[in-house]
XYZ file of C-alpha atoms in Angstrom:
474
model
C 8.327 16.995 -36.527
C 9.333 19.668 -34.090
C 5.672 20.009 -32.873
C 5.641 16.293 -32.171
C 9.061 16.292 -30.374
C 7.625 19.260 -28.049
C 4.285 17.401 -27.480
C 6.506 14.421 -26.475
C 8.494 16.137 -23.886
C 5.330 17.978 -22.622
C 3.755 14.474 -22.143
C 6.801 12.978 -20.479
C 6.910 15.984 -17.961
C 3.198 15.425 -17.018
C 3.844 11.916 -16.676
C 6.669 12.391 -14.256
C 4.875 15.139 -12.067
C 1.791 12.935 -12.001
C 3.937 9.854 -10.535
C 5.746 12.157 -8.199
C 2.503 13.207 -6.908
C 1.053 9.907 -6.452
C 4.521 8.898 -4.638
C 3.960 12.038 -2.322
C 0.441 10.652 -1.603
C 2.008 7.549 -0.099
C 4.755 9.595 1.613
C 2.051 11.778 3.407
C 0.140 8.560 4.405
C 3.421 7.262 6.192
C 4.201 10.545 7.749
C 0.744 10.780 9.250
C 0.968 7.468 10.827
C 4.418 8.246 12.014
C 3.631 11.579 13.677
C 0.460 11.012 15.191
C 0.922 7.434 16.773
C 3.749 8.310 19.149
C 1.847 11.230 20.876
C -1.678 9.869 20.580
C -1.812 8.006 24.231
C -0.554 10.701 25.786
C -2.882 13.100 24.052
C -5.872 11.257 25.190
C -4.646 10.406 28.615
C -3.535 14.164 29.416
C -6.064 16.237 27.965
C -9.235 13.780 28.093
C -8.452 11.198 30.780
C -9.379 8.561 28.320
C -8.793 4.786 29.556
C -6.209 2.525 27.845
C -8.999 0.445 25.956
C -10.251 3.578 24.149
C -6.631 3.796 22.357
C -7.604 0.361 20.886
C -10.818 2.042 19.456
C -8.945 5.013 18.092
C -6.190 2.810 16.412
C -8.776 0.763 14.869
C -10.922 3.622 13.632
C -8.558 4.593 10.802
C -8.471 0.784 9.592
C -12.283 0.428 9.998
C -13.575 3.447 7.735
C -10.765 2.425 5.125
C -12.276 -0.866 4.710
C -15.537 -0.122 4.400
C -15.019 2.891 1.835
C -12.100 1.544 -0.411
C -14.138 -0.752 -2.405
C -16.748 2.099 -2.817
C -14.419 4.742 -4.145
C -12.522 1.801 -6.091
C -16.046 0.924 -7.727
C -16.614 4.800 -8.452
C -13.227 4.963 -10.137
C -13.980 1.783 -12.472
C -17.409 3.421 -13.552
C -16.763 6.961 -13.746
C -13.037 6.941 -14.817
C -12.321 10.195 -13.043
C -9.451 9.370 -10.650
C -8.244 12.845 -10.028
C -11.545 14.019 -8.532
C -11.637 11.045 -6.574
C -8.180 11.588 -5.087
C -8.828 15.112 -4.503
C -11.951 13.939 -2.512
C -9.850 11.706 -0.526
C -7.356 14.481 0.291
C -10.032 16.514 1.386
C -11.198 13.759 4.000
C -7.568 13.668 5.092
C -7.413 17.654 5.541
C -10.874 17.449 7.594
C -9.702 14.391 9.697
C -6.460 16.014 10.672
C -8.046 19.556 11.370
C -10.492 17.633 13.638
C -7.419 15.893 15.554
C -5.861 19.196 16.373
C -9.015 20.456 17.605
C -9.257 17.880 20.204
C -12.656 18.822 21.514
C -13.097 15.558 23.236
C -11.952 11.736 23.164
C -14.788 11.058 21.017
C -14.035 13.822 18.521
C -10.414 12.261 18.133
C -12.251 8.921 17.603
C -14.178 10.760 14.767
C -11.182 12.482 13.457
C -9.566 9.229 12.570
C -12.658 7.956 11.064
C -12.625 10.614 8.854
C -9.110 10.359 8.056
C -9.568 6.707 7.172
C -11.920 7.604 4.310
C -9.043 9.180 2.433
C -6.796 6.052 2.787
C -8.843 4.805 -0.286
C -6.994 7.048 -2.044
C -3.977 4.661 -2.044
C -5.917 1.889 -3.382
C -7.203 3.990 -6.133
C -3.768 4.959 -7.461
C -2.598 1.226 -7.457
C -5.690 0.494 -9.479
C -4.611 3.178 -12.080
C -1.049 1.701 -12.081
C -2.584 -1.782 -12.759
C -4.603 -0.209 -15.590
C -2.019 1.566 -17.616
C 1.205 -0.239 -17.128
C 2.681 -3.201 -18.465
C 2.990 -6.590 -16.495
C 6.860 -6.152 -16.672
C 6.915 -2.526 -15.426
C 4.285 -2.905 -12.712
C 6.198 -4.446 -9.930
C 8.915 -1.910 -10.032
C 6.457 1.012 -9.937
C 4.671 -0.487 -7.143
C 7.897 -1.083 -5.235
C 8.734 2.455 -5.489
C 5.376 3.894 -4.377
C 5.066 1.543 -1.354
C 8.614 2.495 -0.378
C 7.831 6.204 -0.457
C 5.313 5.364 2.279
C 8.000 3.443 4.317
C 10.169 6.795 3.876
C 7.455 8.560 5.558
C 7.574 6.372 8.698
C 11.252 6.953 8.758
C 11.197 10.535 8.608
C 7.948 11.005 10.656
C 9.406 10.436 14.294
C 12.050 13.113 13.487
C 9.280 15.667 12.732
C 7.988 15.168 16.294
C 11.324 16.621 17.467
C 10.124 20.046 16.127
C 6.381 19.557 16.605
C 6.952 19.017 20.429
C 8.245 22.585 20.626
C 4.940 23.971 19.261
C 2.689 26.206 21.839
C 0.553 28.765 20.045
C -3.228 29.211 19.336
C -5.219 28.859 16.048
C -8.444 30.800 17.137
C -9.594 29.245 20.240
C -7.565 25.959 19.713
C -4.071 25.514 21.290
C -1.476 23.828 19.108
C 0.768 22.031 21.591
C 3.141 18.972 21.227
C -0.046 16.727 21.433
C -2.324 18.557 18.784
C 0.632 19.862 16.673
C 0.877 16.521 14.488
C -2.889 17.015 13.339
C -2.218 20.767 12.478
C 0.891 19.624 10.592
C -0.757 16.937 8.573
C -3.819 19.130 7.704
C -1.227 21.552 6.179
C 0.506 18.971 4.386
C -2.325 17.366 2.971
C -3.624 20.838 1.780
C -0.476 21.135 -0.142
C -0.982 17.919 -1.637
C -4.643 18.904 -2.628
C -3.016 21.854 -4.529
C -0.733 19.654 -6.181
C -3.417 17.372 -7.254
C -5.416 20.095 -8.662
C -3.091 22.030 -10.692
C -0.297 19.617 -11.855
C -1.898 16.031 -11.510
C -3.189 14.250 -15.024
C -5.165 11.081 -15.040
C -2.669 8.286 -15.760
C -5.192 6.788 -18.544
C -5.057 10.242 -20.206
C -1.288 10.408 -20.136
C -0.893 6.934 -21.664
C -3.703 7.521 -24.191
C -1.029 7.897 -26.963
C -0.245 4.056 -26.409
C -3.816 3.050 -25.914
C -3.806 0.705 -28.989
C -0.673 -1.202 -27.401
C -2.431 -1.515 -23.985
C -5.818 -2.930 -25.839
C -3.546 -5.432 -27.776
C -1.606 -6.443 -24.630
C -4.847 -6.773 -22.668
C -6.277 -8.801 -25.426
C -3.633 -11.382 -25.207
C -3.575 -11.360 -21.252
C -7.156 -11.937 -21.068
C -6.965 -15.050 -23.694
C -4.228 -16.395 -21.316
C -6.150 -16.196 -18.148
C -9.680 -15.834 -19.573
C -10.962 -13.435 -16.814
C -13.625 -11.864 -18.830
C -14.134 -9.156 -21.541
C -13.237 -5.525 -20.675
C -16.026 -3.685 -22.150
C -17.374 -0.600 -20.498
C -20.957 -1.903 -20.214
C -19.919 -4.940 -18.127
C -17.945 -2.691 -15.927
C -21.175 -0.857 -14.872
C -22.974 -4.021 -14.229
C -21.637 -5.275 -10.891
C -23.685 -8.672 -10.218
C -23.169 -11.614 -7.677
C -22.223 -13.359 -10.819
C -19.569 -11.117 -12.067
C -18.160 -10.840 -8.488
C -18.143 -14.790 -8.281
C -16.383 -14.993 -11.256
C -13.719 -12.497 -10.885
C -12.844 -13.173 -7.008
C -13.828 -16.559 -6.137
C -10.769 -18.313 -8.027
C -8.024 -20.412 -6.321
C -5.374 -17.927 -7.296
C -7.562 -15.022 -6.084
C -8.107 -16.539 -2.790
C -4.690 -17.566 -2.292
C -3.482 -14.000 -2.816
C -6.096 -12.506 -0.526
C -5.217 -15.069 2.296
C -1.298 -14.051 1.885
C -2.281 -10.509 2.085
C -4.050 -10.906 5.270
C -1.501 -13.257 6.945
C 1.365 -10.811 5.866
C -0.211 -7.856 7.423
C -1.438 -9.459 10.305
C 1.963 -10.770 11.140
C 3.333 -7.172 10.437
C 1.057 -5.287 12.571
C 1.182 -7.847 15.257
C 5.033 -7.585 15.375
C 4.961 -3.758 15.565
C 2.424 -4.107 18.377
C 4.812 -6.122 20.342
C 8.152 -4.921 19.377
C 8.006 -1.913 21.800
C 6.931 -3.814 25.021
C 9.428 -6.728 24.210
C 12.454 -4.437 23.703
C 11.515 -2.874 26.954
C 11.197 -6.098 28.907
C 14.216 -7.972 27.233
C 16.560 -5.032 26.359
C 15.494 -2.407 28.751
C 15.104 0.043 25.857
C 13.585 3.510 26.275
C 11.983 6.017 23.818
C 15.113 6.749 22.190
C 16.311 3.314 21.744
C 13.040 2.345 20.199
C 12.951 5.211 17.897
C 16.260 4.421 16.649
C 15.170 0.634 16.241
C 12.415 1.811 13.942
C 14.641 4.124 11.779
C 17.133 1.589 11.121
C 14.495 -1.116 10.333
C 12.780 1.448 8.151
C 15.923 1.971 6.178
C 16.319 -1.724 5.750
C 13.162 -1.849 4.293
C 13.754 0.930 1.781
C 16.775 -0.883 0.631
C 14.759 -4.338 0.135
C 12.249 -2.226 -1.690
C 14.945 -1.328 -4.105
C 16.052 -4.900 -4.444
C 12.655 -5.905 -5.235
C 12.562 -3.310 -7.843
C 15.716 -4.674 -9.273
C 14.716 -8.249 -9.186
C 11.124 -7.646 -10.741
C 12.750 -7.809 -14.133
C 14.413 -11.024 -13.464
C 12.040 -12.968 -11.448
C 8.399 -13.787 -11.440
C 6.128 -12.209 -8.732
C 5.144 -15.878 -7.514
C 8.927 -16.772 -6.965
C 9.524 -13.735 -4.865
C 6.210 -14.350 -2.850
C 7.505 -17.784 -1.874
C 10.634 -16.465 -0.892
C 9.252 -13.539 1.226
C 6.704 -16.039 3.006
C 9.355 -18.599 3.639
C 11.728 -15.880 5.273
C 8.661 -14.570 7.177
C 7.999 -17.909 8.616
C 11.663 -18.259 9.649
C 11.615 -15.014 11.513
C 8.411 -16.110 13.271
C 9.964 -19.360 14.215
C 13.326 -17.729 15.662
C 11.287 -15.208 17.700
C 9.186 -17.914 19.264
C 12.334 -19.585 20.131
C 14.124 -16.549 21.545
C 11.554 -14.575 23.436
C 10.525 -17.324 25.888
C 14.435 -18.469 26.343
C 15.938 -14.976 26.830
C 16.305 -13.586 30.534
C 15.820 -9.691 31.043
C 18.855 -9.792 33.193
C 21.257 -10.168 30.189
C 20.029 -7.377 27.719
C 23.394 -6.894 25.834
C 23.209 -10.622 24.902
C 19.527 -10.510 23.968
C 19.887 -7.567 21.433
C 21.698 -9.908 18.816
C 18.930 -12.577 19.164
C 16.168 -10.045 19.212
C 17.584 -7.996 16.043
C 18.043 -11.194 13.873
C 14.255 -11.837 14.054
C 13.705 -8.120 13.198
C 15.894 -8.098 10.396
C 14.596 -11.403 8.900
C 10.902 -10.084 9.308
C 11.871 -6.702 7.247
C 13.687 -8.574 4.559
C 10.337 -10.526 3.951
C 8.072 -7.511 4.068
C 8.804 -5.878 1.017
C 8.734 -9.052 -1.247
C 5.213 -9.923 0.321
C 3.685 -6.508 -0.010
C 4.900 -5.454 -3.484
C 4.734 -8.751 -5.251
C 1.104 -9.517 -3.792
C -0.057 -6.324 -4.860
C 1.284 -6.462 -8.425
C 0.315 -10.033 -8.988
C -3.183 -9.452 -7.625
C -3.509 -6.617 -10.334
C -2.309 -8.873 -12.891
C -4.787 -11.692 -11.962
C -7.706 -9.196 -12.065
C -9.544 -7.582 -14.869
C -7.995 -3.989 -15.761
C -11.758 -2.286 -16.073
C -12.266 -3.372 -12.422
C -8.911 -2.574 -10.809
C -10.686 0.119 -8.706
C -12.959 -2.412 -6.917
C -10.219 -5.087 -6.725
C -7.850 -2.919 -5.097
C -10.409 -1.738 -2.638
C -11.240 -5.063 -1.792
C -7.676 -5.891 -1.206
C -7.240 -2.548 0.933
C -10.390 -3.942 2.819
C -8.940 -7.404 3.606
C -5.640 -5.460 4.757
C -7.661 -3.145 6.989
C -9.294 -6.114 8.683
C -5.730 -7.580 9.435
C -4.573 -4.124 10.907
C -7.601 -4.233 13.322
C -7.270 -7.913 14.452
C -3.451 -7.937 14.763
C -3.173 -5.494 17.579
C -5.891 -6.986 19.591
C -4.215 -10.549 19.107
C -0.706 -9.299 20.017
C -1.771 -7.207 22.749
C -3.633 -9.989 24.303
C -1.090 -12.774 23.993
C 1.940 -10.798 24.782
C 2.638 -12.816 27.849
C 2.169 -15.947 25.988
C 4.795 -16.071 23.290
C 4.347 -19.780 22.321
C 0.585 -19.219 21.822
C 0.979 -15.625 19.930
C 3.708 -16.632 17.645
C 2.305 -20.190 17.268
C -0.780 -19.049 15.816
C 1.090 -16.376 13.282
C 3.330 -19.171 12.141
C 0.414 -21.571 11.423
C -1.352 -18.804 9.446
C 1.962 -18.556 7.452
C 2.659 -22.173 6.875
C -0.860 -22.139 5.594
C -0.325 -19.430 3.228
C 2.969 -20.838 2.128
C 1.029 -24.342 1.373
C -1.472 -22.592 -0.648
C 1.177 -20.710 -2.557
C 3.197 -24.016 -3.592
C -0.010 -25.858 -4.445
C -1.404 -22.850 -6.664
C 2.073 -22.130 -8.083
C 1.238 -22.961 -11.592
C -2.004 -20.907 -11.531
C -0.151 -17.676 -10.169
C 1.901 -17.660 -13.494
C 1.197 -14.574 -15.613
C 3.378 -15.518 -18.177
C 1.954 -18.691 -19.766
C 3.177 -19.202 -23.263
C 5.275 -15.958 -22.923
C 7.232 -16.479 -25.853
C 4.326 -17.179 -28.154
C 2.321 -14.472 -26.571
C 5.442 -11.966 -27.275
C 5.435 -12.919 -30.852
C 1.639 -12.280 -31.064
C 1.972 -8.863 -29.376
C 4.877 -7.757 -31.486
C 2.846 -8.667 -34.681
C -0.245 -7.042 -33.471
C 1.568 -3.908 -32.561
C 3.516 -3.790 -35.993
C 0.177 -4.231 -37.706
C -1.124 -1.013 -35.664
C 1.909 0.879 -36.369
C 1.614 -0.083 -40.170
C -2.101 1.075 -40.106
C -1.063 4.369 -38.385
C 1.937 5.177 -40.883
C -0.628 4.591 -43.702
C -3.213 7.154 -42.035
C -0.402 9.724 -41.652
C 0.718 9.415 -45.405
C -0.780 11.708 -48.041
C -3.298 10.080 -50.211
C -1.710 10.986 -53.351
C 1.781 9.359 -52.244
C 0.009 5.979 -51.706
C -0.713 5.486 -55.228
């Protein structure tokens, strides 16, 4: 009995440490984005005389390599079931990419550094795939909300780190570490620490949850009967065919979620792209005011993530998706009205109008991001979660590449810019409403719950029988 209690405590400790390291992976991704982005343009312009168009190439490089590589690493996780080794590999790519960034040999070398770092971004999809594999549907949305909020925390704290990094001026060998290259050196060190944590303290989640493997299988049988999405045997996992891809992903509910993911991230990244120019034009804000705006918006998003975690126990994912999409559509309609009708001559009056649109957008974002990821994992097979999350990450990558191009080219045409974005959101909202019944993961929930309990009771009874001494059973 004592040995069993000690074993349970050790398992709980390993589980907490593993989830903490997963959260740190997301945190590092947010910090990296926040510390590199503010100084990237000045780095390229001052040190390498780069033209403005080249900034777009460098910004898109990270998403481009992530969209190509995420499905590959996800499929490897499905087949080989070694997520720890794959996460270490992703971390090593992040280390290499950031080390290349601080070396800064040329503008093309900087482009290559972001391509290499983008290979490591597949680690986030891999973690989400493991969460989808081992957690129950009731707990999954809350866990995903916590992980994604960790990335948002990184986006909040990242700009503050630049206040210290800009004081850097020293050499590592022949390479100068100054305010432009310091973010790369700093993130290389941080990712090295993350790699060490993965090596010594991370345990594969399917191993930690191995004690409840029978419960997971029983629940998975019921879920697969409800949604009829295929068997979970390892042999089929290894045979990736066009028919399997068609059966798994060319389904109404999956298409709806993929479209929603694309539209949500397209809208969000486009807003981030145009926020700084618009604030400068309409509010006469400088660097400090914009940094403060991003920090306040980030804090709001973290609070809404916590709200999503709370509501995930009480509302279905599909309900929160409709709410988030409606709020985001409202935010864009408001901005489409405000931006053309505000005068730069009255910045004090413009603040309230502009801030309302940003606040509505930040409220909608966590509902759309968390619930779409969670619902996507519930509607796809557990044995192909890696590939599924990789495909989802690729779709997000495409939207992150196209959104800055669209927002940058239409910044002076607000009706066109917001009109297209509103059109995409209305399309997504219409698809959500039409397919609302097919997005239900709790069909016949009461009967399924009773079957689950009966199955688990039978499993527990068998387990207890196995543990009894042979003579005592007579």
